[in-house]
Short mmCIF file of N, CA and C in Angstrom, two decimals:
data_model
loop_
_atom_site.label_atom_id
_atom_site.label_comp_id
_atom_site.label_asym_id
_atom_site.label_seq_id
_atom_site.Cartn_x
_atom_site.Cartn_y
_atom_site.Cartn_z
N MET A 131 -9.37 -24.96 -43.01
CA MET A 131 -8.20 -24.11 -42.84
C MET A 131 -8.46 -23.05 -41.76
N SER A 132 -9.72 -22.59 -41.67
CA SER A 132 -10.08 -21.58 -40.69
C SER A 132 -9.92 -22.11 -39.26
N LYS A 133 -10.30 -23.38 -39.05
CA LYS A 133 -10.17 -23.97 -37.71
C LYS A 133 -8.70 -24.13 -37.35
N LEU A 134 -7.88 -24.47 -38.32
CA LEU A 134 -6.46 -24.62 -38.07
C LEU A 134 -5.86 -23.29 -37.60
N GLY A 135 -6.24 -22.20 -38.22
CA GLY A 135 -5.78 -20.87 -37.82
C GLY A 135 -6.26 -20.52 -36.41
N THR A 136 -7.50 -20.88 -36.10
CA THR A 136 -8.04 -20.64 -34.76
C THR A 136 -7.27 -21.43 -33.72
N TYR A 137 -6.96 -22.69 -34.03
CA TYR A 137 -6.18 -23.52 -33.09
C TYR A 137 -4.79 -22.92 -32.86
N PHE A 138 -4.20 -22.44 -33.96
CA PHE A 138 -2.88 -21.83 -33.86
C PHE A 138 -2.91 -20.61 -32.94
N LEU A 139 -3.90 -19.73 -33.15
CA LEU A 139 -4.01 -18.52 -32.33
C LEU A 139 -4.27 -18.87 -30.86
N ASN A 140 -5.10 -19.88 -30.60
CA ASN A 140 -5.35 -20.31 -29.23
C ASN A 140 -4.06 -20.81 -28.58
N GLY A 141 -3.32 -21.61 -29.31
CA GLY A 141 -2.05 -22.11 -28.81
C GLY A 141 -1.07 -20.99 -28.55
N LEU A 142 -1.03 -20.02 -29.45
CA LEU A 142 -0.15 -18.87 -29.30
C LEU A 142 -0.52 -18.07 -28.05
N LEU A 143 -1.82 -17.85 -27.84
CA LEU A 143 -2.27 -17.10 -26.67
C LEU A 143 -1.94 -17.82 -25.36
N ILE A 144 -1.88 -19.13 -25.40
CA ILE A 144 -1.54 -19.90 -24.20
C ILE A 144 -0.03 -19.95 -24.01
N LEU A 145 0.70 -20.27 -25.05
CA LEU A 145 2.14 -20.51 -24.93
C LEU A 145 2.99 -19.25 -24.88
N ALA A 146 2.61 -18.21 -25.59
CA ALA A 146 3.45 -17.00 -25.66
C ALA A 146 3.71 -16.39 -24.28
N PRO A 147 2.68 -16.10 -23.47
CA PRO A 147 2.98 -15.51 -22.16
C PRO A 147 3.81 -16.43 -21.26
N ILE A 148 3.53 -17.73 -21.31
CA ILE A 148 4.28 -18.68 -20.49
C ILE A 148 5.74 -18.73 -20.95
N THR A 149 5.95 -18.84 -22.25
CA THR A 149 7.30 -18.94 -22.81
C THR A 149 8.11 -17.67 -22.56
N ILE A 150 7.50 -16.52 -22.75
CA ILE A 150 8.21 -15.25 -22.55
C ILE A 150 8.55 -15.08 -21.07
N THR A 151 7.64 -15.45 -20.18
CA THR A 151 7.91 -15.37 -18.74
C THR A 151 9.08 -16.27 -18.37
N ILE A 152 9.07 -17.49 -18.84
CA ILE A 152 10.17 -18.43 -18.56
C ILE A 152 11.48 -17.89 -19.13
N TYR A 153 11.43 -17.35 -20.34
CA TYR A 153 12.63 -16.80 -20.98
C TYR A 153 13.22 -15.66 -20.14
N ILE A 154 12.36 -14.77 -19.65
CA ILE A 154 12.83 -13.65 -18.83
C ILE A 154 13.41 -14.15 -17.52
N LEU A 155 12.73 -15.10 -16.87
CA LEU A 155 13.23 -15.65 -15.60
C LEU A 155 14.57 -16.37 -15.78
N VAL A 156 14.69 -17.14 -16.85
CA VAL A 156 15.96 -17.84 -17.12
C VAL A 156 17.05 -16.81 -17.38
N GLY A 157 16.73 -15.75 -18.10
CA GLY A 157 17.71 -14.68 -18.35
C GLY A 157 18.18 -14.03 -17.06
N ILE A 158 17.24 -13.79 -16.14
CA ILE A 158 17.61 -13.20 -14.85
C ILE A 158 18.49 -14.17 -14.06
N PHE A 159 18.11 -15.46 -14.04
CA PHE A 159 18.92 -16.46 -13.34
C PHE A 159 20.34 -16.49 -13.91
N MET A 160 20.46 -16.53 -15.24
CA MET A 160 21.77 -16.61 -15.87
C MET A 160 22.58 -15.34 -15.59
N TRP A 161 21.92 -14.18 -15.61
CA TRP A 161 22.62 -12.92 -15.33
C TRP A 161 23.15 -12.92 -13.91
N LEU A 162 22.31 -13.34 -12.93
CA LEU A 162 22.76 -13.38 -11.54
C LEU A 162 23.86 -14.40 -11.33
N ASP A 163 23.75 -15.57 -11.99
CA ASP A 163 24.80 -16.58 -11.89
C ASP A 163 26.11 -16.05 -12.46
N GLY A 164 26.04 -15.34 -13.57
CA GLY A 164 27.23 -14.75 -14.18
C GLY A 164 27.80 -13.61 -13.34
N LEU A 165 26.91 -12.88 -12.68
CA LEU A 165 27.34 -11.78 -11.82
C LEU A 165 28.21 -12.27 -10.68
N PHE A 166 27.86 -13.43 -10.12
CA PHE A 166 28.63 -14.00 -9.02
C PHE A 166 29.59 -15.09 -9.49
N ASN A 167 29.75 -15.20 -10.83
CA ASN A 167 30.64 -16.20 -11.43
C ASN A 167 30.28 -17.62 -10.96
N LEU A 168 28.98 -17.93 -10.99
CA LEU A 168 28.49 -19.24 -10.55
C LEU A 168 27.81 -19.98 -11.71
N ASN A 169 28.37 -19.87 -12.90
CA ASN A 169 27.73 -20.44 -14.08
C ASN A 169 27.57 -21.96 -14.01
N GLY A 170 28.36 -22.63 -13.20
CA GLY A 170 28.25 -24.08 -13.10
C GLY A 170 27.09 -24.54 -12.23
N TYR A 171 26.50 -23.64 -11.48
CA TYR A 171 25.42 -23.99 -10.55
C TYR A 171 24.20 -23.11 -10.82
N PRO A 172 23.28 -23.57 -11.66
CA PRO A 172 22.12 -22.75 -12.02
C PRO A 172 21.26 -22.40 -10.79
N GLY A 173 20.90 -21.13 -10.67
CA GLY A 173 20.04 -20.68 -9.58
C GLY A 173 20.78 -20.26 -8.33
N LEU A 174 22.05 -20.61 -8.23
CA LEU A 174 22.82 -20.25 -7.04
C LEU A 174 23.06 -18.74 -6.96
N GLY A 175 23.11 -18.08 -8.10
CA GLY A 175 23.26 -16.63 -8.12
C GLY A 175 22.05 -15.95 -7.50
N LEU A 176 20.83 -16.43 -7.83
CA LEU A 176 19.61 -15.88 -7.25
C LEU A 176 19.58 -16.12 -5.74
N LEU A 177 19.93 -17.32 -5.33
CA LEU A 177 19.98 -17.65 -3.91
C LEU A 177 20.99 -16.77 -3.18
N THR A 178 22.16 -16.58 -3.78
CA THR A 178 23.20 -15.72 -3.20
C THR A 178 22.69 -14.29 -3.05
N MET A 179 22.02 -13.79 -4.09
CA MET A 179 21.49 -12.42 -4.05
C MET A 179 20.42 -12.28 -2.96
N LEU A 180 19.53 -13.25 -2.83
CA LEU A 180 18.49 -13.19 -1.80
C LEU A 180 19.10 -13.22 -0.40
N VAL A 181 20.08 -14.08 -0.19
CA VAL A 181 20.75 -14.16 1.11
C VAL A 181 21.49 -12.86 1.40
N LEU A 182 22.19 -12.32 0.41
CA LEU A 182 22.94 -11.08 0.59
C LEU A 182 22.02 -9.91 0.94
N ILE A 183 20.92 -9.76 0.21
CA ILE A 183 19.97 -8.67 0.47
C ILE A 183 19.36 -8.82 1.86
N THR A 184 18.99 -10.04 2.24
CA THR A 184 18.42 -10.29 3.56
C THR A 184 19.43 -9.99 4.65
N LEU A 185 20.68 -10.38 4.44
CA LEU A 185 21.75 -10.13 5.41
C LEU A 185 21.98 -8.62 5.59
N VAL A 186 22.00 -7.89 4.49
CA VAL A 186 22.18 -6.43 4.58
C VAL A 186 21.00 -5.80 5.32
N GLY A 187 19.78 -6.28 5.04
CA GLY A 187 18.61 -5.78 5.75
C GLY A 187 18.67 -6.06 7.24
N PHE A 188 19.15 -7.24 7.62
CA PHE A 188 19.30 -7.61 9.02
C PHE A 188 20.34 -6.72 9.71
N ILE A 189 21.47 -6.54 9.06
CA ILE A 189 22.55 -5.72 9.62
C ILE A 189 22.11 -4.26 9.72
N ALA A 190 21.35 -3.79 8.74
CA ALA A 190 20.91 -2.39 8.72
C ALA A 190 19.98 -2.07 9.88
N ARG A 191 19.30 -3.06 10.42
CA ARG A 191 18.40 -2.86 11.57
C ARG A 191 19.16 -2.71 12.88
N SER A 192 20.44 -3.00 12.87
CA SER A 192 21.26 -2.92 14.07
C SER A 192 21.49 -1.46 14.45
N PHE A 193 21.44 -1.17 15.75
CA PHE A 193 21.66 0.19 16.24
C PHE A 193 23.09 0.66 15.98
N ALA A 194 24.03 -0.25 15.95
CA ALA A 194 25.42 0.11 15.73
C ALA A 194 25.67 0.59 14.30
N VAL A 195 24.92 0.06 13.35
CA VAL A 195 25.11 0.38 11.94
C VAL A 195 24.30 1.61 11.53
N ARG A 196 23.23 1.91 12.23
CA ARG A 196 22.33 3.00 11.87
C ARG A 196 23.07 4.34 11.66
N PRO A 197 23.96 4.78 12.56
CA PRO A 197 24.67 6.06 12.33
C PRO A 197 25.51 6.05 11.05
N PHE A 198 26.12 4.91 10.73
CA PHE A 198 26.91 4.80 9.50
C PHE A 198 26.01 4.98 8.27
N LEU A 199 24.81 4.39 8.30
CA LEU A 199 23.88 4.51 7.18
C LEU A 199 23.39 5.96 7.02
N VAL A 200 23.12 6.62 8.14
CA VAL A 200 22.69 8.02 8.09
C VAL A 200 23.79 8.90 7.51
N LEU A 201 25.02 8.68 7.95
CA LEU A 201 26.16 9.44 7.44
C LEU A 201 26.35 9.19 5.94
N THR A 202 26.29 7.93 5.53
CA THR A 202 26.43 7.59 4.11
C THR A 202 25.36 8.26 3.27
N GLU A 203 24.13 8.25 3.77
CA GLU A 203 23.03 8.87 3.04
C GLU A 203 23.23 10.39 2.92
N ARG A 204 23.73 11.02 3.98
CA ARG A 204 24.02 12.46 3.93
C ARG A 204 25.06 12.78 2.86
N VAL A 205 26.12 11.97 2.82
CA VAL A 205 27.17 12.18 1.83
C VAL A 205 26.61 12.02 0.42
N LEU A 206 25.79 10.99 0.21
CA LEU A 206 25.19 10.76 -1.11
C LEU A 206 24.27 11.92 -1.51
N HIS A 207 23.52 12.46 -0.55
CA HIS A 207 22.61 13.57 -0.84
C HIS A 207 23.35 14.88 -1.13
N ARG A 208 24.58 15.02 -0.64
CA ARG A 208 25.33 16.26 -0.82
C ARG A 208 26.31 16.22 -1.98
N THR A 209 26.51 15.06 -2.56
CA THR A 209 27.45 14.94 -3.67
C THR A 209 26.76 15.32 -4.98
N PRO A 210 27.30 16.30 -5.70
CA PRO A 210 26.67 16.70 -6.97
C PRO A 210 26.54 15.52 -7.93
N LEU A 211 25.54 15.51 -8.70
CA LEU A 211 25.18 14.48 -9.67
C LEU A 211 24.77 13.17 -8.99
N VAL A 212 25.56 12.69 -8.06
CA VAL A 212 25.21 11.47 -7.32
C VAL A 212 23.91 11.69 -6.56
N SER A 213 23.73 12.89 -6.01
CA SER A 213 22.53 13.19 -5.22
C SER A 213 21.26 13.08 -6.08
N ILE A 214 21.35 13.52 -7.32
CA ILE A 214 20.18 13.44 -8.20
C ILE A 214 19.81 11.98 -8.47
N ILE A 215 20.80 11.19 -8.81
CA ILE A 215 20.56 9.78 -9.11
C ILE A 215 20.08 9.04 -7.87
N TYR A 216 20.82 9.22 -6.76
CA TYR A 216 20.48 8.49 -5.53
C TYR A 216 19.10 8.87 -5.00
N SER A 217 18.82 10.16 -4.91
CA SER A 217 17.53 10.58 -4.35
C SER A 217 16.37 10.15 -5.23
N SER A 218 16.55 10.18 -6.55
CA SER A 218 15.49 9.72 -7.46
C SER A 218 15.23 8.23 -7.28
N LEU A 219 16.30 7.44 -7.23
CA LEU A 219 16.13 6.00 -7.05
C LEU A 219 15.56 5.67 -5.66
N LYS A 220 16.02 6.37 -4.65
CA LYS A 220 15.51 6.16 -3.28
C LYS A 220 14.02 6.46 -3.22
N ASP A 221 13.62 7.58 -3.79
CA ASP A 221 12.20 7.95 -3.81
C ASP A 221 11.36 6.94 -4.58
N LEU A 222 11.91 6.45 -5.70
CA LEU A 222 11.19 5.46 -6.51
C LEU A 222 10.98 4.17 -5.72
N PHE A 223 12.05 3.68 -5.07
CA PHE A 223 11.91 2.45 -4.29
C PHE A 223 11.00 2.66 -3.08
N ASP A 224 11.09 3.81 -2.43
CA ASP A 224 10.21 4.11 -1.30
C ASP A 224 8.75 4.17 -1.73
N ALA A 225 8.51 4.61 -2.97
CA ALA A 225 7.14 4.71 -3.45
C ALA A 225 6.47 3.34 -3.59
N PHE A 226 7.27 2.32 -3.91
CA PHE A 226 6.71 0.99 -4.13
C PHE A 226 6.85 0.06 -2.92
N VAL A 227 7.91 0.23 -2.14
CA VAL A 227 8.21 -0.70 -1.05
C VAL A 227 8.50 0.08 0.22
N GLY A 228 8.18 -0.48 1.35
CA GLY A 228 8.54 0.13 2.61
C GLY A 228 7.39 0.85 3.28
N ASP A 229 7.76 1.69 4.25
CA ASP A 229 6.77 2.37 5.08
C ASP A 229 6.11 3.55 4.39
N ASN A 230 6.77 4.14 3.41
CA ASN A 230 6.26 5.35 2.76
C ASN A 230 5.73 5.09 1.36
N GLN A 231 4.99 4.02 1.18
CA GLN A 231 4.46 3.71 -0.15
C GLN A 231 3.58 4.84 -0.64
N LYS A 232 3.80 5.25 -1.87
CA LYS A 232 3.05 6.37 -2.44
C LYS A 232 1.90 5.93 -3.34
N PHE A 233 1.98 4.76 -3.90
CA PHE A 233 0.94 4.33 -4.83
C PHE A 233 -0.07 3.45 -4.10
N ASN A 234 -0.64 3.99 -3.03
CA ASN A 234 -1.58 3.21 -2.25
C ASN A 234 -2.96 3.87 -2.19
N ARG A 235 -3.14 4.96 -2.97
CA ARG A 235 -4.44 5.64 -3.00
C ARG A 235 -4.90 5.80 -4.44
N PRO A 236 -5.57 4.77 -4.98
CA PRO A 236 -6.04 4.84 -6.36
C PRO A 236 -7.18 5.86 -6.50
N VAL A 237 -7.15 6.57 -7.63
CA VAL A 237 -8.17 7.59 -7.89
C VAL A 237 -8.67 7.50 -9.33
N LEU A 238 -9.84 8.07 -9.52
CA LEU A 238 -10.45 8.22 -10.84
C LEU A 238 -10.56 9.71 -11.08
N VAL A 239 -9.96 10.21 -12.16
CA VAL A 239 -9.93 11.64 -12.43
C VAL A 239 -10.76 11.95 -13.68
N CYS A 240 -11.69 12.87 -13.53
CA CYS A 240 -12.50 13.31 -14.66
C CYS A 240 -11.64 14.28 -15.48
N VAL A 241 -11.27 13.86 -16.69
CA VAL A 241 -10.40 14.70 -17.53
C VAL A 241 -11.19 15.52 -18.53
N ASN A 242 -12.46 15.14 -18.77
CA ASN A 242 -13.30 15.91 -19.68
C ASN A 242 -14.75 15.74 -19.23
N GLU A 243 -15.29 16.78 -18.64
CA GLU A 243 -16.66 16.74 -18.11
C GLU A 243 -17.69 16.57 -19.22
N GLU A 244 -17.40 17.17 -20.37
CA GLU A 244 -18.34 17.12 -21.49
C GLU A 244 -18.53 15.70 -22.04
N THR A 245 -17.41 14.99 -22.21
CA THR A 245 -17.49 13.62 -22.76
C THR A 245 -17.49 12.56 -21.67
N LYS A 246 -17.41 12.98 -20.41
CA LYS A 246 -17.37 12.05 -19.27
C LYS A 246 -16.21 11.06 -19.43
N SER A 247 -15.02 11.61 -19.73
CA SER A 247 -13.81 10.80 -19.86
C SER A 247 -13.06 10.81 -18.54
N TYR A 248 -12.51 9.64 -18.18
CA TYR A 248 -11.81 9.50 -16.91
C TYR A 248 -10.47 8.82 -17.11
N ARG A 249 -9.55 9.06 -16.17
CA ARG A 249 -8.26 8.37 -16.13
C ARG A 249 -8.09 7.80 -14.73
N MET A 250 -7.46 6.64 -14.66
CA MET A 250 -7.16 6.05 -13.36
C MET A 250 -5.70 6.33 -13.03
N GLY A 251 -5.45 6.62 -11.77
CA GLY A 251 -4.10 6.89 -11.33
C GLY A 251 -4.00 6.74 -9.83
N PHE A 252 -2.96 7.37 -9.26
CA PHE A 252 -2.72 7.30 -7.83
C PHE A 252 -2.43 8.69 -7.29
N ALA A 253 -3.16 9.10 -6.25
CA ALA A 253 -2.89 10.37 -5.60
C ALA A 253 -1.58 10.23 -4.83
N THR A 254 -0.64 11.14 -5.10
CA THR A 254 0.66 11.06 -4.44
C THR A 254 0.90 12.23 -3.48
N GLN A 255 0.27 13.37 -3.71
CA GLN A 255 0.37 14.53 -2.82
C GLN A 255 -0.99 15.19 -2.74
N ASP A 256 -1.52 15.34 -1.52
CA ASP A 256 -2.83 15.97 -1.35
C ASP A 256 -2.74 17.48 -1.18
N ASP A 257 -1.62 17.96 -0.73
CA ASP A 257 -1.50 19.38 -0.43
C ASP A 257 -0.34 19.99 -1.21
N LEU A 258 -0.67 20.88 -2.12
CA LEU A 258 0.36 21.55 -2.92
C LEU A 258 0.44 23.03 -2.55
N SER A 259 0.23 23.32 -1.26
CA SER A 259 0.31 24.71 -0.78
C SER A 259 1.70 25.28 -0.99
N VAL A 260 2.72 24.43 -0.97
CA VAL A 260 4.08 24.90 -1.18
C VAL A 260 4.23 25.53 -2.57
N MET A 261 3.37 25.14 -3.50
CA MET A 261 3.37 25.71 -4.85
C MET A 261 2.32 26.81 -4.98
N HIS A 262 1.72 27.18 -3.82
CA HIS A 262 0.66 28.18 -3.77
C HIS A 262 -0.57 27.71 -4.55
N ARG A 263 -0.79 26.41 -4.55
CA ARG A 263 -1.97 25.83 -5.21
C ARG A 263 -2.62 24.79 -4.29
N PRO A 264 -3.23 25.22 -3.19
CA PRO A 264 -3.87 24.26 -2.27
C PRO A 264 -5.10 23.58 -2.88
N ASP A 265 -5.57 24.11 -4.01
CA ASP A 265 -6.75 23.55 -4.66
C ASP A 265 -6.41 22.35 -5.55
N LEU A 266 -5.12 22.07 -5.73
CA LEU A 266 -4.69 20.97 -6.60
C LEU A 266 -4.11 19.83 -5.78
N LEU A 267 -4.12 18.65 -6.38
CA LEU A 267 -3.39 17.53 -5.81
C LEU A 267 -2.64 16.83 -6.92
N ALA A 268 -1.61 16.07 -6.56
CA ALA A 268 -0.76 15.41 -7.54
C ALA A 268 -1.27 14.00 -7.78
N VAL A 269 -1.45 13.66 -9.05
CA VAL A 269 -1.91 12.33 -9.45
C VAL A 269 -0.89 11.74 -10.42
N TYR A 270 -0.46 10.52 -10.14
CA TYR A 270 0.49 9.83 -11.02
C TYR A 270 -0.28 8.82 -11.85
N TYR A 271 -0.07 8.86 -13.16
CA TYR A 271 -0.71 7.93 -14.09
C TYR A 271 0.35 6.99 -14.67
N PRO A 272 0.38 5.72 -14.24
CA PRO A 272 1.32 4.77 -14.86
C PRO A 272 0.92 4.52 -16.30
N HIS A 273 1.89 4.28 -17.15
CA HIS A 273 1.62 3.95 -18.54
C HIS A 273 1.33 2.46 -18.67
N SER A 274 0.52 2.11 -19.63
CA SER A 274 0.22 0.70 -19.89
C SER A 274 1.40 0.02 -20.57
N TYR A 275 1.66 -1.21 -20.17
CA TYR A 275 2.72 -2.05 -20.75
C TYR A 275 4.08 -1.35 -20.74
N ASN A 276 4.36 -0.63 -19.67
CA ASN A 276 5.59 0.13 -19.61
C ASN A 276 5.90 0.44 -18.15
N PHE A 277 7.15 0.69 -17.83
CA PHE A 277 7.52 1.10 -16.49
C PHE A 277 7.79 2.59 -16.47
N SER A 278 6.81 3.34 -16.86
CA SER A 278 6.91 4.79 -16.85
C SER A 278 5.52 5.35 -16.56
N GLY A 279 5.42 6.64 -16.51
CA GLY A 279 4.14 7.27 -16.25
C GLY A 279 4.29 8.76 -16.33
N GLU A 280 3.23 9.47 -15.94
CA GLU A 280 3.29 10.92 -15.95
C GLU A 280 2.55 11.46 -14.74
N LEU A 281 2.98 12.62 -14.31
CA LEU A 281 2.39 13.29 -13.16
C LEU A 281 1.53 14.44 -13.67
N GLN A 282 0.34 14.58 -13.10
CA GLN A 282 -0.54 15.67 -13.48
C GLN A 282 -1.10 16.30 -12.21
N LEU A 283 -1.15 17.62 -12.17
CA LEU A 283 -1.75 18.33 -11.05
C LEU A 283 -3.18 18.67 -11.46
N VAL A 284 -4.13 18.15 -10.68
CA VAL A 284 -5.54 18.26 -11.06
C VAL A 284 -6.35 18.91 -9.94
N PRO A 285 -7.46 19.56 -10.30
CA PRO A 285 -8.33 20.12 -9.26
C PRO A 285 -8.90 19.00 -8.38
N LYS A 286 -8.96 19.26 -7.10
CA LYS A 286 -9.43 18.25 -6.15
C LYS A 286 -10.84 17.77 -6.48
N GLU A 287 -11.67 18.67 -6.98
CA GLU A 287 -13.06 18.28 -7.27
C GLU A 287 -13.18 17.32 -8.47
N SER A 288 -12.10 17.19 -9.24
CA SER A 288 -12.11 16.26 -10.38
C SER A 288 -11.71 14.85 -9.98
N VAL A 289 -11.34 14.66 -8.71
CA VAL A 289 -10.79 13.38 -8.26
C VAL A 289 -11.79 12.63 -7.39
N THR A 290 -11.94 11.34 -7.68
CA THR A 290 -12.75 10.44 -6.87
C THR A 290 -11.84 9.33 -6.38
N TYR A 291 -11.75 9.16 -5.06
CA TYR A 291 -10.93 8.09 -4.52
C TYR A 291 -11.66 6.77 -4.70
N LEU A 292 -10.92 5.75 -5.13
CA LEU A 292 -11.49 4.43 -5.38
C LEU A 292 -11.26 3.53 -4.17
N ASP A 293 -12.27 2.79 -3.80
CA ASP A 293 -12.16 1.84 -2.70
C ASP A 293 -11.78 0.48 -3.27
N LEU A 294 -10.59 0.43 -3.86
CA LEU A 294 -10.08 -0.79 -4.50
C LEU A 294 -8.65 -1.01 -4.05
N PRO A 295 -8.17 -2.27 -4.05
CA PRO A 295 -6.77 -2.52 -3.71
C PRO A 295 -5.83 -1.87 -4.73
N SER A 296 -4.80 -1.20 -4.23
CA SER A 296 -3.85 -0.51 -5.10
C SER A 296 -3.21 -1.45 -6.11
N SER A 297 -2.87 -2.66 -5.66
CA SER A 297 -2.21 -3.61 -6.56
C SER A 297 -3.11 -3.99 -7.73
N GLU A 298 -4.41 -4.11 -7.48
CA GLU A 298 -5.34 -4.45 -8.55
C GLU A 298 -5.50 -3.29 -9.54
N VAL A 299 -5.54 -2.06 -9.02
CA VAL A 299 -5.65 -0.89 -9.89
C VAL A 299 -4.40 -0.74 -10.74
N MET A 300 -3.21 -0.95 -10.12
CA MET A 300 -1.95 -0.88 -10.88
C MET A 300 -1.94 -1.93 -11.98
N LYS A 301 -2.35 -3.15 -11.66
CA LYS A 301 -2.38 -4.22 -12.66
C LYS A 301 -3.35 -3.87 -13.79
N PHE A 302 -4.50 -3.28 -13.45
CA PHE A 302 -5.49 -2.89 -14.43
C PHE A 302 -4.94 -1.83 -15.37
N ILE A 303 -4.25 -0.82 -14.81
CA ILE A 303 -3.69 0.26 -15.63
C ILE A 303 -2.56 -0.25 -16.51
N VAL A 304 -1.62 -0.99 -15.91
CA VAL A 304 -0.45 -1.45 -16.65
C VAL A 304 -0.85 -2.42 -17.75
N SER A 305 -1.93 -3.17 -17.54
CA SER A 305 -2.38 -4.11 -18.57
C SER A 305 -3.20 -3.42 -19.65
N GLY A 306 -3.36 -2.11 -19.55
CA GLY A 306 -4.14 -1.40 -20.55
C GLY A 306 -5.64 -1.62 -20.36
N GLY A 307 -6.05 -1.99 -19.16
CA GLY A 307 -7.46 -2.24 -18.88
C GLY A 307 -7.92 -3.64 -19.22
N VAL A 308 -6.99 -4.50 -19.58
CA VAL A 308 -7.33 -5.86 -19.98
C VAL A 308 -7.62 -6.75 -18.78
N SER A 309 -6.83 -6.62 -17.70
CA SER A 309 -7.07 -7.45 -16.52
C SER A 309 -8.32 -6.99 -15.79
N LYS A 310 -8.92 -7.88 -15.06
CA LYS A 310 -10.16 -7.58 -14.35
C LYS A 310 -9.86 -6.92 -13.01
N LEU A 311 -10.74 -6.01 -12.60
CA LEU A 311 -10.62 -5.37 -11.29
C LEU A 311 -11.30 -6.21 -10.24
#
């Protein structure tokens, strides 16, 4: 009976991540197909979304469209309530994608010298002179198994920059330290 339980757990460990991944992907496909009212053609919604995003990116690179985008962004930044939502989302997307990626400097922060406890995170601001604290830097700690995190201002001497790929450090943190570095 013990071997049967072991076989079951092994099967569960193999099938659960695969099944859940497929379930999420199928859900996204169905949502996109429903969004474009393409329920009769599976996957066409995803293809439509990819083409649409690429087309908008291509058009946005045009010199003729650039002034319109700048004007639109100004209006969004000046509109009450909309500015908070838009600027937060813009900053979040800029942090992960594009020229101004913020999570590209992984660090190890000593949080308790006595017990030699450390946290892994990403340095996002090196100079906090605007807050009259040039001795501090901003470190973002993503939460494990979640799309959230917390920001902490720490003394510069408590921070060690890691010579590791940012994507690997993020995967390590988000997995709760389970994935290999």
